[in-house]
Short mmCIF file of C-alpha atoms and ligand atoms in Angstrom, two decimals:
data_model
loop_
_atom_site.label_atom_id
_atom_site.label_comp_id
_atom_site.label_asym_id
_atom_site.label_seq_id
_atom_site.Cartn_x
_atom_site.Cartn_y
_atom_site.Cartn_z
CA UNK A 275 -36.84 40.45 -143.11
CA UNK A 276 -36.47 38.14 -140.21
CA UNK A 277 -39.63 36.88 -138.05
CA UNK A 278 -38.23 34.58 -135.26
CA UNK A 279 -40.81 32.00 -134.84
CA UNK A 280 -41.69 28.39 -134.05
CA UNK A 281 -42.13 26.30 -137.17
CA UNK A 282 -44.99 24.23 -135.23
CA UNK A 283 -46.57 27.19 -135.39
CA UNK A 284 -48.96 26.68 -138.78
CA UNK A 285 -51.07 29.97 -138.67
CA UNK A 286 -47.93 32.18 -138.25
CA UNK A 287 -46.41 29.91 -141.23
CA UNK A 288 -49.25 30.61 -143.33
CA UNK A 289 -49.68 33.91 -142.75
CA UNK A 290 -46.00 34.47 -143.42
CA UNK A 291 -45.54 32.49 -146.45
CA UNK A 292 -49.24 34.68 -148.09
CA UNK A 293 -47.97 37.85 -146.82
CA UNK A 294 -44.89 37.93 -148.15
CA UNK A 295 -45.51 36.49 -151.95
CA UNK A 296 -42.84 33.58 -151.12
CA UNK A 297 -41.15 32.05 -154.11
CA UNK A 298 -38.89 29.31 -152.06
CA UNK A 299 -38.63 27.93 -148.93
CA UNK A 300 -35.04 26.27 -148.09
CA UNK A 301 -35.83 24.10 -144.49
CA UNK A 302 -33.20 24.37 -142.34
CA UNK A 303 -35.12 24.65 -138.86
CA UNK A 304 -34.05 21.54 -137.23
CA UNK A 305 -33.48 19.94 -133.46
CA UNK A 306 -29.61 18.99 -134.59
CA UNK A 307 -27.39 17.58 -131.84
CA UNK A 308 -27.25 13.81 -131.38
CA UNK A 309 -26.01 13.90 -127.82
CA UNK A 310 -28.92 15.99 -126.92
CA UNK A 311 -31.49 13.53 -129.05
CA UNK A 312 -30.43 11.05 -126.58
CA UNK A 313 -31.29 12.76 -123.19
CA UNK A 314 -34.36 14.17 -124.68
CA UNK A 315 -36.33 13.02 -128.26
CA UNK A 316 -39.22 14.64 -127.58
CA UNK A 317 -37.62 17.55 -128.98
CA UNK A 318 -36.95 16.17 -131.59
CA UNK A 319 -40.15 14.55 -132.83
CA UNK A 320 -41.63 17.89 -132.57
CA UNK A 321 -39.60 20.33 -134.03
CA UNK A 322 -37.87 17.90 -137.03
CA UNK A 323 -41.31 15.89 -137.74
CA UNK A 324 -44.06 17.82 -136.45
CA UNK A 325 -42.58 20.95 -137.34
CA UNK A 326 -41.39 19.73 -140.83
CA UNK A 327 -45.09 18.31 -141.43
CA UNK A 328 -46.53 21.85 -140.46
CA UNK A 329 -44.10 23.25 -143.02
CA UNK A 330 -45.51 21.17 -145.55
CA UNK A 331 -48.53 21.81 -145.13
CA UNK A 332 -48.57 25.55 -145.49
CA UNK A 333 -45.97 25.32 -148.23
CA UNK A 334 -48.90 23.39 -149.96
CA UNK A 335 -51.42 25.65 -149.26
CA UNK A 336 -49.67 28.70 -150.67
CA UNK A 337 -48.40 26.78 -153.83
CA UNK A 338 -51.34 25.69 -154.39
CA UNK A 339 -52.60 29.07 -154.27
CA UNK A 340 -50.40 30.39 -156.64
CA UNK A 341 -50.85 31.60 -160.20
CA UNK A 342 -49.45 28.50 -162.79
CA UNK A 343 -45.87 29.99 -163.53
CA UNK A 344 -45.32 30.42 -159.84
CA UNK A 345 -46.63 27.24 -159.21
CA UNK A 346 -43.95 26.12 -161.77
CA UNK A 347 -41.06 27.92 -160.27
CA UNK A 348 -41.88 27.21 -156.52
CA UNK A 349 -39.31 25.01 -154.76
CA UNK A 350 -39.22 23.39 -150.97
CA UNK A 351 -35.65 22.73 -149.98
CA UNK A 352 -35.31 20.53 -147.51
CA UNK A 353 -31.76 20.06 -145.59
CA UNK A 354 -31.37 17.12 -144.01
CA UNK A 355 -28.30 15.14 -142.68
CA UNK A 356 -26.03 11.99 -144.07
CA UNK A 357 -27.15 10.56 -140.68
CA UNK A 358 -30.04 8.80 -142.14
CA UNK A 359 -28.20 6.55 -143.99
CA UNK A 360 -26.73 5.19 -140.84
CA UNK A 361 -22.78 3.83 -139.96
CA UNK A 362 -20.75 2.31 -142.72
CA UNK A 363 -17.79 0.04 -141.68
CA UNK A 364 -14.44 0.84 -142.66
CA UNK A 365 -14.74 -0.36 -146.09
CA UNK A 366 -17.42 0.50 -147.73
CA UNK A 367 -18.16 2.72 -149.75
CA UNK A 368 -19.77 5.92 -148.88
CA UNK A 369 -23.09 6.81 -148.99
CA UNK A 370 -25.07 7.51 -152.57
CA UNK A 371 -28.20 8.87 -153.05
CA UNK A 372 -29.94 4.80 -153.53
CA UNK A 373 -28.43 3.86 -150.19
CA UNK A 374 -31.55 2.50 -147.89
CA UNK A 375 -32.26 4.69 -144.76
CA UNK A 376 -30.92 2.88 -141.58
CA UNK A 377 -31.00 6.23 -138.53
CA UNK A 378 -29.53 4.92 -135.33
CA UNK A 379 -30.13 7.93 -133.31
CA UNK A 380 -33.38 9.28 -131.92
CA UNK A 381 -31.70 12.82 -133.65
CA UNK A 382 -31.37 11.00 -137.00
CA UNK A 383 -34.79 8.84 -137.26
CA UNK A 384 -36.41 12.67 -136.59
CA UNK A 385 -34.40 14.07 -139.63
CA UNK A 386 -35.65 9.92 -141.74
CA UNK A 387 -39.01 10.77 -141.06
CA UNK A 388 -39.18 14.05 -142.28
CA UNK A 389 -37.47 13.46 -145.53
CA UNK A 390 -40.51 10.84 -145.32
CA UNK A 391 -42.98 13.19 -145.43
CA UNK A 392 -40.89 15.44 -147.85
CA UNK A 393 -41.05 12.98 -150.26
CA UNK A 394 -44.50 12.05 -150.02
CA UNK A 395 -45.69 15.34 -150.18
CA UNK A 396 -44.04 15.32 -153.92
CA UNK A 397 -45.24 11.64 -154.33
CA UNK A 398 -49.21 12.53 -153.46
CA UNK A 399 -49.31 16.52 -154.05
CA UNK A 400 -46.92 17.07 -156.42
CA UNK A 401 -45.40 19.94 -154.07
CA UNK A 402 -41.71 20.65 -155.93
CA UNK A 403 -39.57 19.72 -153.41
CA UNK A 404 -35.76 18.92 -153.24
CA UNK A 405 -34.21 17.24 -150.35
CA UNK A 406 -30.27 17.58 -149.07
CA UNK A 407 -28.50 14.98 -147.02
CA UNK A 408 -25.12 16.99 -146.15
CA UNK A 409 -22.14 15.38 -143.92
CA UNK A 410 -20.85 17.28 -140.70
CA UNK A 411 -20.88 20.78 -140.91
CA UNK A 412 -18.09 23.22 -139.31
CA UNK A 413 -16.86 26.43 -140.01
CA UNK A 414 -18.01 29.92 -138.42
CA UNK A 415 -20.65 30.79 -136.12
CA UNK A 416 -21.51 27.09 -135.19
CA UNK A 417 -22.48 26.58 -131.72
CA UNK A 418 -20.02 25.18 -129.45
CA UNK A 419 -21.92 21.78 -128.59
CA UNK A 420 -20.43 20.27 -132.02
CA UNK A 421 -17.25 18.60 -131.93
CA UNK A 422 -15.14 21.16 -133.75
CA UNK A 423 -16.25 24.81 -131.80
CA UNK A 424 -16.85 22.69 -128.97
CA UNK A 425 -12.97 21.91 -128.70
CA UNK A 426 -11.48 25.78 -130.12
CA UNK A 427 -14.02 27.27 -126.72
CA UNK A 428 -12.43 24.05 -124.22
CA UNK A 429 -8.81 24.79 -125.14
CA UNK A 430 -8.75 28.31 -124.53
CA UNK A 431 -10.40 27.90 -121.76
CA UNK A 432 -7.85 25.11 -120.39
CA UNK A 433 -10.55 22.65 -120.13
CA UNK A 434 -10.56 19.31 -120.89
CA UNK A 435 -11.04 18.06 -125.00
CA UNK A 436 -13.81 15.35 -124.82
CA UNK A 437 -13.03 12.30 -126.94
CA UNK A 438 -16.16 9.86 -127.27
CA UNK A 439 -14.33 6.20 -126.60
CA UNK A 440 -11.23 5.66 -129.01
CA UNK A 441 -11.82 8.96 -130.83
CA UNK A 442 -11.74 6.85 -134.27
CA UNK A 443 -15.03 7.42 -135.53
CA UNK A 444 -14.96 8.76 -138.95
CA UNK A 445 -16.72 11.68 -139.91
CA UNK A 446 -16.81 13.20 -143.63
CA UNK A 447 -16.20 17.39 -142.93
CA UNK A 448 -18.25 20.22 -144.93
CA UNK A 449 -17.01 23.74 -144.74
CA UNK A 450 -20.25 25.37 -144.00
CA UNK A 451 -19.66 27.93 -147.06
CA UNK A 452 -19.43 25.18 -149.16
CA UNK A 453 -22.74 23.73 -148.02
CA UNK A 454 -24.27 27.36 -148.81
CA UNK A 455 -23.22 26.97 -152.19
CA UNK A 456 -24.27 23.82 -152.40
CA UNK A 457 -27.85 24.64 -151.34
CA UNK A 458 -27.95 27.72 -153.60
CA UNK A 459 -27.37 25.57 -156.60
CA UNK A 460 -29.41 22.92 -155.77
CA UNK A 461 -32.36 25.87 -155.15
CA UNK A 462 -31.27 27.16 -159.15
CA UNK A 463 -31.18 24.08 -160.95
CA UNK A 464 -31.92 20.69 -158.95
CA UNK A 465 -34.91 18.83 -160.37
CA UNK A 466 -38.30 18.40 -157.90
CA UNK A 467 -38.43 15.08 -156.23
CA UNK A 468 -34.41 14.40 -156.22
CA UNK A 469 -32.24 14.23 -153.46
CA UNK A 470 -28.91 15.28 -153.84
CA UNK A 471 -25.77 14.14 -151.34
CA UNK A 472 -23.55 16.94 -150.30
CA UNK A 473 -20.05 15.85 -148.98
CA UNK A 474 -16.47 17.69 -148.04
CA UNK A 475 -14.81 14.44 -150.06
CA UNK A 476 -13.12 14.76 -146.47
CA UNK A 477 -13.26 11.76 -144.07
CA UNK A 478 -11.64 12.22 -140.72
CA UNK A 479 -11.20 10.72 -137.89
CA UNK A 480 -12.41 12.59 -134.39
CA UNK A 481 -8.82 12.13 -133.09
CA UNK A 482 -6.74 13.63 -136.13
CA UNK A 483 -9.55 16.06 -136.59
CA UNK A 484 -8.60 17.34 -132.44
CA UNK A 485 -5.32 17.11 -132.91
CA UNK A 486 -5.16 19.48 -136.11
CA UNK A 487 -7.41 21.73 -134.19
CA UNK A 488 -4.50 21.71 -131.65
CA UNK A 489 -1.65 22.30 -134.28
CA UNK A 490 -3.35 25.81 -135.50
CA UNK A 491 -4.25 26.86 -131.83
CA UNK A 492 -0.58 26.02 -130.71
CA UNK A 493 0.80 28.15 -133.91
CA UNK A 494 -2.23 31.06 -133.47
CA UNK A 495 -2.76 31.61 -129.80
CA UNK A 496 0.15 29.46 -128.21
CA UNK A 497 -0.23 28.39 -124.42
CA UNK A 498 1.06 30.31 -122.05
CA UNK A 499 2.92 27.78 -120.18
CA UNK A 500 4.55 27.03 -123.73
CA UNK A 501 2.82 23.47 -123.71
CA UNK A 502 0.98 21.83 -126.81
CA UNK A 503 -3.22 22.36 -126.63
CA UNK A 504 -3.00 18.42 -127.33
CA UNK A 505 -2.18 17.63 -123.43
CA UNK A 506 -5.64 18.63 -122.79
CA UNK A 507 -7.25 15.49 -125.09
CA UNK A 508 -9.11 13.57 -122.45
CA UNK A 509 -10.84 10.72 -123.44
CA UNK A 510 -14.28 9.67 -122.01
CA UNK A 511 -17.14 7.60 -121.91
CA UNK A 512 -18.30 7.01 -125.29
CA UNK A 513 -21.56 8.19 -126.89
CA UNK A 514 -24.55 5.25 -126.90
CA UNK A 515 -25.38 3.81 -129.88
CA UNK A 516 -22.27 5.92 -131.73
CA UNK A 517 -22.24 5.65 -135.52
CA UNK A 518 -18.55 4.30 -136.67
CA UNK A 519 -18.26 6.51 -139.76
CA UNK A 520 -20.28 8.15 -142.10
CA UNK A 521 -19.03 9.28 -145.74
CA UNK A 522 -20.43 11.33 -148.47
CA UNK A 523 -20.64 10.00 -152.58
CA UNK A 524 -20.87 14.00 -153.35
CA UNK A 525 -20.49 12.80 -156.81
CA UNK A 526 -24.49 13.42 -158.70
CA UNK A 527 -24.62 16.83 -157.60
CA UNK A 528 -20.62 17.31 -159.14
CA UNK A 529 -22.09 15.91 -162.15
CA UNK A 530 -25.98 16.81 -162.57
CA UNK A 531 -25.29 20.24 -160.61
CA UNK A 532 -21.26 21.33 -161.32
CA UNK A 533 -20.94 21.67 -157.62
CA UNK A 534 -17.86 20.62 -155.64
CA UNK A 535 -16.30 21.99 -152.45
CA UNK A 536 -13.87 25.27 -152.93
CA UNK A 537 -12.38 24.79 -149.24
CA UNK A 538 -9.91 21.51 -148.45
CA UNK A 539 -9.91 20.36 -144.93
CA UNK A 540 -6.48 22.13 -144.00
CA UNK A 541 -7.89 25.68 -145.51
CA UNK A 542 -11.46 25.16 -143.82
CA UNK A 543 -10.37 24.47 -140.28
CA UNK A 544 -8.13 27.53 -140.59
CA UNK A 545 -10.68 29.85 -141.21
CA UNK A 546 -12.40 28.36 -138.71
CA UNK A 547 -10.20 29.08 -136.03
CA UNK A 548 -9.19 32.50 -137.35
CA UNK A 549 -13.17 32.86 -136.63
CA UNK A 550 -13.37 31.94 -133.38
CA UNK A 551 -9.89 33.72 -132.26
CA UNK A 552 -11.94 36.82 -134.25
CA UNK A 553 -15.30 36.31 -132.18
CA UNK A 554 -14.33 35.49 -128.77
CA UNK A 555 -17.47 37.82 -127.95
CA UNK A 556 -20.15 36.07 -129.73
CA UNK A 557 -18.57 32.92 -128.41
CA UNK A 558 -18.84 34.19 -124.49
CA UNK A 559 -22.24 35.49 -124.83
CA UNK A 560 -23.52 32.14 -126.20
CA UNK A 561 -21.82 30.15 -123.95
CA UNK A 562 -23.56 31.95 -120.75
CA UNK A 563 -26.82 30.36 -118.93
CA UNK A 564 -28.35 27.31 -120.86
CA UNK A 565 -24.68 26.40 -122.68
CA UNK A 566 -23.17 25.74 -118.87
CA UNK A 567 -26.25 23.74 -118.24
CA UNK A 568 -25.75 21.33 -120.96
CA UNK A 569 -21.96 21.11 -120.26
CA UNK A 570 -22.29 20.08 -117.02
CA UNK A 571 -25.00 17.90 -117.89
CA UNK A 572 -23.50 16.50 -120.82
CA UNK A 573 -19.56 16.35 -119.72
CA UNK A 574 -19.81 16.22 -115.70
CA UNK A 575 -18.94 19.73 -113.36
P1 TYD B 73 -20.82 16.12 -133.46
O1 TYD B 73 -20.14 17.43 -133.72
O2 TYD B 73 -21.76 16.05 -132.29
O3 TYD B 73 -21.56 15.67 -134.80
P2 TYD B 73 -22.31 14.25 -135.18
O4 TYD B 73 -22.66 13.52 -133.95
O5 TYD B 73 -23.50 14.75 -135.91
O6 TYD B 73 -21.33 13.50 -136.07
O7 TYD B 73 -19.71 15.01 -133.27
C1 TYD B 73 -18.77 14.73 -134.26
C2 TYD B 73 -18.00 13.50 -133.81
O8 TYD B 73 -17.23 13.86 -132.64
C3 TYD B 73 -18.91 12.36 -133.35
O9 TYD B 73 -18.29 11.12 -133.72
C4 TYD B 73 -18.95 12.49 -131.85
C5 TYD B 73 -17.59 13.06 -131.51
N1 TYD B 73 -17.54 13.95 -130.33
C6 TYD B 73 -16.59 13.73 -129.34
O10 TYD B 73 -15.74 12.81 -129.43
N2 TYD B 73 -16.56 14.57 -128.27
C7 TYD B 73 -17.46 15.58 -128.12
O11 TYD B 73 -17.41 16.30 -127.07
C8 TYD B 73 -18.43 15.81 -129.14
C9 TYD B 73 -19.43 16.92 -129.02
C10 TYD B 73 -18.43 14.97 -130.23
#
C-alpha cells in the first residue's frame, strides 16, 4: 500500500506504523540535492533531522509496543550518504566505516545529524537500527537535477552540459539496483547498531563520467547534424564549498554481508540511458513547472 505523506508528520507515522503491524522500516525519505542545500537548508534541517527524529520516535513507540519476538526481529534502516565523511584528496584511501564524520555541505551535515540520532536511539533505547552510507546513486527513474539524468535530458534537448569548475571531482558511482540489493541484505542479515558502507568500487571523474554519457548518446540517438553530444560540455561556475572526491571501502559488507555490485560502470550507464531513451514521457512530465524553476534558478535562463 502506498500513503504519500510528510515524515514530520508524527501522528500519521504512528498511526501508520500501529495500523499496519509493521515489521521494518528502511528510511529513505530524505531532502537529497547538495546544490539545492545551498540556496535553501531549511529544508533540509526539517525533513533529514526533524523528520528523521519524528521517525524515531514512532519507530520506538511501536517497537516498544510489540510482543518480544517482534521486538527481536524489528529493524530501522536508515540510508544515508558517503557525504558525511567529507572530501578525500587524491590519495587517500577511501572511506571505511571508522572514518570520523567531517559534512561540508548544509545537504550533508542534515544527513551527519541524523545518523546522530540513529545511533543514539540504539545507544539509549536499544531501538535495532542499521545505518547505510551509499556513494552516488544513478540508474533509472532518478530525477534530472543529479549529474547523470541531468546531462541524458540537456543533450537531447541541445542544451548546454553543466560542468562545476574543472569537472575533476571524483565521485564513486552505484547502480541504483545494486544499492537495492544492498539494502535488502543489509535488512536480512546486518547486525543492529552497525553501519555498513555501500560503494560501486567505481571512482569517476565528472568529466569522463559526461563524456561516456556522450559516447552512448552519440551511438543510441545520434545528432542530427551528425556532430558528437560532447560539443555541448560547457563548463561553469563551480559549486561552493565542492567536495574533491569521495570513495567507497565497500569491503565489510562484501565480507560480513556477501554483497558486491552485479553492474560495472560501462553496463550501468547503459541501462541507464536505454532508460531514459525508453521514458522520454516520465522524463517530460517531471521536468514541467517546478523542474524549469530550479533550472533557471540553478543554471541561468
Ligand atoms: P550530483 O549528481 O549533484 O551529486 P553529489 O553532489 O551528491 O555528488 O553531482 C555529482 C557531481 O557532478 C558533483 O561533483 C557535482 C557535479 N555536477 C556538475 O558538474 N554539473 C551539474 O550540473 C551537476 C548537477 C553536478
Amino acid at each position: 500500500m502506498f500513503v504519500r505523506g510528510d515524515i514530520c508528520d508524527g501522528p500519521l507515522v504512528e498511526q501508520l506504523l500501529a495500523g499496519h503491524g509493521v515489521r521494518a522500516i528502511v528510511h529513505f525519505a530524505a531532502e537529497s540535492h547538495v546544490d539545492r542545500s545551498i540556496h535553501g537548508p531549511e529544508d533540509f534541517i526539517r525533513t533529514n533531522v526533524v523528520g528523521t527524529f519524528r521517525l524515531l520516535h514512532a519507530a520506538r513507540s511501536h517497537w516498544e509496543s510489540l510482543p518480544s519476538g517482534a521486538r527481536d526481529a524489528f529493524r530501522f534502516v536508515h540510508v544515508s550518504t558517503d557525504e558525511v565523511y567529507g572530501s578525500l584528496a587524491p590519495g587517500d584511501a577511501p572511506f571505511r566505516e571508522d572514518r570520523a564524520y567531517e559534512p561540508n555541505s548544509p545537504y550533508s551535515a542534515s544527513k551527519a545529524a541524523s545518523d546522530h540520532l540513529v545511533r543514539a536511539y540504539h545507544h539509549t533505547y536499544g531501538l535495532p537500527v542499521i545505518t547505510t552510507n551509499c556513494s552516488n546513486n544513478y540508474g533509472p527513474l532518478q530525477f534530472p537535477e543529479k549529474l547523470i539524468p541531468l546531462c541524458i535530458h540537456h543533450a537531447l534537448a541541445g542544451r548546454p552540459l553543466p560542468i562545476y569548475g574543472d569537472g575533476r571531482q571524483v565521485r564513486d558511482w552505484l547502480y541504483v539496483k545494486d544499492h537495492t540489493a544492498a539494502i535488502r541484505r543489509v535488512l536480512e542479515a546486518g547486525t543492529p547498531g552497525e553501519t555498513y558502507n555501500i560503494g560501486g568500487w567505481n571512482e569517476q571523474p565528472n568529466l569522463e563520467v559526461v563524456h561516456a554519457l556522450c559516447r552512448l548518446l552519440d551511438a543510441e540517438r545520434p545528432r542530427p547534424d551528425g556532430r558528437g553530444y560532447a560539443e555541448q560540455i560547457t563548463f561553469v561556475k563551480d559549486r561552493p564549498g565542492h567536495d574533491r572526491r569521495y570513495a567507497v571501502d565497500a569491503a565489510k559488507i562484501a565480507r560480513l554481508l556477501g554483497w558486491r555490485p552485479a553492474e560495472t560502470f560501462e553496463t550501468g550507464l547503459r541501462k541507464t540511458v536505454h532508460w531514459y531513451l525508453d521514458n522520454q514521457d516520465w522524463v517530460a512530465d517531471i521536468t514541467s513547472g517546478g523542474y524549469r524553476d530550479w533550472i533557471a534558478r540553478q543554471y541561468g535562463p
